[in-house]
Amino acid sequence: MKKPLRFSLPAMPAVLLAIVSMEGGAAVAKGLFPVLGPAGTVSLRIGFSALLMLALIRPPLRQLQGAQWRAVIPFGLALGMMNFMFYSAMARLPLGLAVAVGFVGPLGLALAGSRQWLDVVWVALAGVGIALIVPWSGQGPDVLGLVFALAGGACWALYIVLGQRSATVLPGHQAVAVGLLIAALLILPFGLASGRFQALTPHLLSLGVLTALFSSMLPFSLEMRALRSMPTRTFSILMSLEPVVAALLGWLVLHEHLSLGQWVAVACIVVASAGATLTARRPVPIVSGD
């Protein structure tokens, strides 16, 4: 009896497809902002992501022990705040800039505690990137948007640390599913308070489901597949391309145009992130938002 054929995507294409899926989902989500606003959109995205993951993974919520809840609750809160901050930043900044500035969080985590002289180069390069984005003359990107992006980056670093801790007491898939549930409970009140849900239509709901699929389910599955056979260092270097992909999709889908200086800023942050990962003694996996 012949065995059924199974399609297996190699690790490197899986990571690249995960990045495109994640940023493509963000571009679709940003298209909902005029109707739902960032709070309503992120509530819809996280809510549907939680429902889909809970239905697929079916974590044993009633059987979780106190130590598991103590690990996964902070993880879920960090996940929720990270997404809320990034969506708030996306409402004020081009998609590529919001993602690039947010990368300062994982970059700082990768450099934490290191004493190599090359780290000074990566910090300086990232600093140049941020300096090129900051509107020193009063013209340019929204300052509050930059603050939101930096806050999202800090939550991203916290999400990585707490995610690693959660994975020690709960299988990775279950930790993400429960974390998304907690994130949804945190974010949903903001979406309800925005008063935008009254504008929901079946079309918008379907876009919300697509956003959840492309921004959560598909990239998470692809990243987990890639990490089974790809070294953490290689994975994180590839993930450093995320700001470039975000900027390109922002241009193609949302018609967001970055200046030459902003493109240089994105490139500086990408090179700093990839370089820090390449030279780190123990590279930290730069996983996507959820």
Coordinates of C-alpha atoms in Angstrom, one line a residue:
M1 CA 0.0 0.0 0.0
K2 CA 1.4 3.3 -1.1
K3 CA 2.0 6.0 1.6
P4 CA 0.2 9.3 1.0
L5 CA 2.5 12.1 -0.2
R6 CA 3.2 14.8 2.3
F7 CA 4.3 18.3 1.3
S8 CA 7.3 19.4 3.4
L9 CA 8.5 23.0 3.0
P10 CA 12.3 23.4 3.5
A11 CA 13.3 25.5 6.5
M12 CA 14.6 28.6 4.8
P13 CA 11.6 29.1 2.5
A14 CA 9.3 28.4 5.5
V15 CA 10.9 31.3 7.4
L16 CA 10.7 33.7 4.5
L17 CA 7.1 32.7 3.9
A18 CA 6.4 33.3 7.6
I19 CA 7.8 36.8 7.4
V20 CA 5.8 37.6 4.3
S21 CA 2.6 36.2 5.9
M22 CA 3.1 38.1 9.1
E23 CA 3.7 41.5 7.4
G24 CA 1.1 40.8 4.8
G25 CA -1.4 40.3 7.6
A26 CA -0.3 43.5 9.2
A27 CA -0.8 45.4 6.0
V28 CA -4.4 43.9 5.7
A29 CA -5.0 44.9 9.3
K30 CA -3.9 48.4 8.7
G31 CA -6.4 48.7 5.9
L32 CA -9.1 48.2 8.6
F33 CA -8.0 51.1 10.7
P34 CA -10.2 53.7 9.0
V35 CA -13.3 51.7 10.1
L36 CA -12.3 49.9 13.2
G37 CA -9.3 51.9 14.5
P38 CA -6.2 50.2 15.8
A39 CA -7.8 49.1 19.1
G40 CA -10.8 47.5 17.3
T41 CA -8.5 45.9 14.7
V42 CA -6.1 44.4 17.1
S43 CA -9.0 43.1 19.3
L44 CA -10.5 41.4 16.2
R45 CA -7.1 39.9 15.2
I46 CA -6.1 38.7 18.6
G47 CA -9.6 37.5 19.4
F48 CA -9.9 35.3 16.2
S49 CA -6.3 34.1 16.7
A50 CA -7.1 32.9 20.2
L51 CA -10.3 31.2 19.0
L52 CA -8.5 29.4 16.1
M53 CA -5.5 28.3 18.3
L54 CA -7.8 27.1 21.1
A55 CA -9.8 25.1 18.6
L56 CA -6.8 23.6 17.0
I57 CA -4.5 23.0 20.0
R58 CA -7.2 22.4 22.7
P59 CA -5.0 23.1 25.7
P60 CA -6.2 21.4 29.0
L61 CA -7.1 24.7 30.7
R62 CA -8.7 23.0 33.7
Q63 CA -5.7 20.8 34.3
L64 CA -3.1 23.6 34.3
Q65 CA -1.1 23.9 37.6
G66 CA -0.4 27.1 39.5
A67 CA 3.2 27.2 38.3
Q68 CA 2.0 26.9 34.7
W69 CA -0.5 29.8 35.1
R70 CA 2.2 31.9 36.8
A71 CA 4.4 31.4 33.7
V72 CA 1.8 31.8 31.0
I73 CA -0.2 34.7 32.3
P74 CA 2.7 37.2 32.1
F75 CA 3.6 35.8 28.7
G76 CA 0.0 36.4 27.5
L77 CA 0.0 39.9 29.0
A78 CA 3.3 40.7 27.2
L79 CA 1.9 39.3 24.0
G80 CA -1.2 41.4 24.2
M81 CA 0.6 44.7 25.0
M82 CA 3.1 44.0 22.3
N83 CA 0.4 43.8 19.7
F84 CA -1.5 46.7 21.1
M85 CA 1.6 48.9 21.0
F86 CA 2.5 47.9 17.5
Y87 CA -0.9 48.5 16.1
S88 CA -1.0 51.9 17.8
A89 CA 2.4 52.6 16.2
M90 CA 1.2 51.4 12.8
A91 CA -1.7 53.9 13.0
R92 CA 0.9 56.8 13.1
L93 CA 3.9 55.4 11.2
P94 CA 4.5 53.6 7.9
L95 CA 4.5 49.8 8.4
G96 CA 8.2 49.5 7.7
L97 CA 9.3 52.1 10.2
A98 CA 7.0 50.7 13.0
V99 CA 8.5 47.2 12.5
A100 CA 12.1 48.6 12.2
V101 CA 11.9 50.7 15.4
G102 CA 10.3 47.7 17.2
F103 CA 13.3 45.6 16.4
V104 CA 15.3 47.6 18.9
G105 CA 13.7 45.4 21.6
P106 CA 14.9 42.0 20.3
L107 CA 18.3 43.6 19.4
G108 CA 18.7 44.9 22.9
L109 CA 17.9 41.4 24.2
A110 CA 20.5 39.8 21.9
L111 CA 23.1 42.2 23.2
A112 CA 22.2 42.1 26.9
G113 CA 25.1 41.0 29.0
S114 CA 27.5 40.7 26.1
R115 CA 31.0 42.2 26.4
Q116 CA 32.3 41.8 22.8
W117 CA 33.8 44.9 21.1
L118 CA 31.6 44.2 18.0
D119 CA 28.6 44.9 20.1
V120 CA 29.5 48.6 20.1
V121 CA 29.3 48.5 16.4
W122 CA 25.8 47.0 16.4
V123 CA 24.6 49.4 19.0
A124 CA 26.0 52.4 17.1
L125 CA 24.5 51.2 13.9
A126 CA 21.1 50.8 15.5
G127 CA 21.5 54.2 17.0
V128 CA 22.2 55.7 13.6
G129 CA 19.0 54.0 12.3
I130 CA 16.9 55.5 15.1
A131 CA 18.5 58.9 14.7
L132 CA 17.7 58.9 11.0
I133 CA 14.0 58.3 11.8
V134 CA 13.5 60.8 14.7
P135 CA 12.0 64.0 13.3
W136 CA 14.7 66.4 14.7
S137 CA 13.3 69.4 12.7
G138 CA 9.7 68.8 13.7
Q139 CA 8.9 67.2 10.3
G140 CA 8.8 63.5 9.7
P141 CA 7.4 60.5 11.5
D142 CA 4.9 61.0 14.4
V143 CA 6.8 61.2 17.7
L144 CA 4.0 59.4 19.6
G145 CA 4.1 56.7 17.0
L146 CA 7.8 56.2 17.6
V147 CA 7.1 55.9 21.3
F148 CA 4.5 53.3 20.7
A149 CA 6.9 51.4 18.4
L150 CA 9.7 51.5 21.0
A151 CA 7.2 50.3 23.7
G152 CA 6.2 47.5 21.4
G153 CA 9.8 46.5 20.9
A154 CA 10.3 46.4 24.7
C155 CA 7.2 44.2 25.0
W156 CA 8.6 42.0 22.2
A157 CA 11.8 41.4 24.1
L158 CA 9.8 40.6 27.2
Y159 CA 7.6 38.3 25.1
I160 CA 10.6 36.3 24.0
V161 CA 12.0 35.9 27.5
L162 CA 8.6 35.0 29.0
G163 CA 7.9 32.7 26.0
Q164 CA 11.0 30.7 26.7
R165 CA 10.1 30.5 30.4
S166 CA 6.6 29.3 29.5
A167 CA 7.9 26.7 27.2
T168 CA 9.7 25.0 30.1
V169 CA 6.4 24.3 32.0
L170 CA 4.0 24.0 29.0
P171 CA 4.4 22.6 25.5
G172 CA 5.1 25.5 23.0
H173 CA 1.9 25.2 21.1
Q174 CA -0.2 25.1 24.3
A175 CA 1.7 28.1 25.8
V176 CA 0.9 30.2 22.7
A177 CA -2.8 29.1 22.6
V178 CA -3.3 30.0 26.3
G179 CA -1.2 33.1 25.9
L180 CA -3.4 34.3 23.1
L181 CA -6.4 33.7 25.2
I182 CA -5.0 35.9 28.0
A183 CA -3.9 38.5 25.4
A184 CA -7.5 38.6 24.0
L185 CA -8.9 39.1 27.5
L186 CA -6.5 42.0 28.0
I187 CA -7.1 43.7 24.6
L188 CA -10.8 43.2 24.1
P189 CA -11.9 45.9 26.6
F190 CA -9.9 48.4 24.6
G191 CA -11.7 47.3 21.4
L192 CA -15.1 47.6 23.1
A193 CA -14.3 51.0 24.5
S194 CA -13.4 52.3 21.1
G195 CA -17.0 52.0 20.0
R196 CA -16.0 50.8 16.5
F197 CA -17.5 47.3 16.7
Q198 CA -20.9 48.8 15.7
A199 CA -19.4 49.1 12.2
L200 CA -18.6 45.4 11.9
T201 CA -20.0 43.7 8.8
P202 CA -19.6 40.1 7.5
H203 CA -16.9 41.4 5.1
L204 CA -14.9 43.0 7.9
L205 CA -15.3 39.9 10.1
S206 CA -13.9 37.8 7.2
L207 CA -11.0 40.2 6.9
G208 CA -10.4 39.8 10.6
V209 CA -10.2 36.0 10.3
L210 CA -7.8 36.4 7.4
T211 CA -5.7 38.7 9.5
A212 CA -5.6 36.2 12.3
L213 CA -4.6 33.4 9.9
F214 CA -1.9 35.4 8.1
S215 CA -0.5 37.2 11.2
S216 CA -0.7 34.3 13.7
M217 CA -1.6 30.8 12.6
L218 CA 0.4 30.5 9.4
P219 CA 3.6 32.2 10.5
F220 CA 3.6 30.4 13.8
S221 CA 3.3 27.0 12.1
L222 CA 6.0 27.8 9.6
E223 CA 8.4 29.1 12.3
M224 CA 7.9 26.0 14.4
R225 CA 8.6 23.8 11.4
A226 CA 11.7 25.8 10.5
L227 CA 13.1 25.7 14.1
R228 CA 13.1 21.9 14.1
S229 CA 15.8 21.7 11.5
M230 CA 17.4 25.2 11.3
P231 CA 20.0 26.6 13.8
T232 CA 18.7 29.4 16.0
R233 CA 21.4 31.7 14.7
T234 CA 20.4 31.2 11.1
F235 CA 16.7 31.6 12.0
S236 CA 17.1 34.9 13.8
I237 CA 19.3 36.3 11.0
L238 CA 16.6 35.5 8.5
M239 CA 14.0 37.1 10.8
S240 CA 16.0 40.3 10.8
L241 CA 14.8 40.8 7.2
E242 CA 11.3 41.5 8.6
P243 CA 11.6 45.3 8.6
V244 CA 12.6 45.3 4.9
V245 CA 9.7 43.0 4.0
A246 CA 7.3 45.2 6.0
A247 CA 8.6 48.4 4.2
L248 CA 8.2 46.7 0.8
L249 CA 4.6 45.5 1.6
G250 CA 3.8 48.9 3.0
W251 CA 4.8 50.4 -0.3
L252 CA 3.1 47.7 -2.5
V253 CA -0.2 47.3 -0.5
L254 CA -0.6 50.5 1.5
H255 CA 1.2 52.9 -0.9
E256 CA 3.5 54.1 1.9
H257 CA 6.6 55.7 0.6
L258 CA 9.7 56.0 2.7
S259 CA 12.3 58.7 2.1
L260 CA 15.9 57.7 1.2
G261 CA 17.0 58.5 4.8
Q262 CA 14.3 56.2 6.2
W263 CA 15.3 53.3 3.9
V264 CA 18.9 53.8 5.1
A265 CA 17.5 53.7 8.7
V266 CA 15.7 50.5 8.1
A267 CA 18.9 49.0 6.5
C268 CA 21.0 50.1 9.5
I269 CA 18.6 48.4 12.0
V270 CA 18.4 45.2 9.9
V271 CA 22.2 45.0 9.6
A272 CA 22.6 45.7 13.4
S273 CA 20.1 42.9 14.2
A274 CA 21.6 40.4 11.9
G275 CA 25.1 41.3 13.0
A276 CA 24.3 41.0 16.7
T277 CA 22.7 37.6 16.1
L278 CA 25.7 36.5 14.0
T279 CA 28.3 37.4 16.7
A280 CA 26.3 36.5 19.8
R281 CA 27.6 33.6 21.8
R282 CA 24.1 32.3 22.6
P283 CA 21.8 33.8 20.0
V284 CA 18.2 34.6 21.1
P285 CA 15.5 33.4 18.6
I286 CA 13.8 36.5 17.2
V287 CA 10.3 35.0 16.9
S288 CA 7.5 37.0 15.3
G289 CA 4.8 38.8 17.3
D290 CA 2.9 35.6 18.1

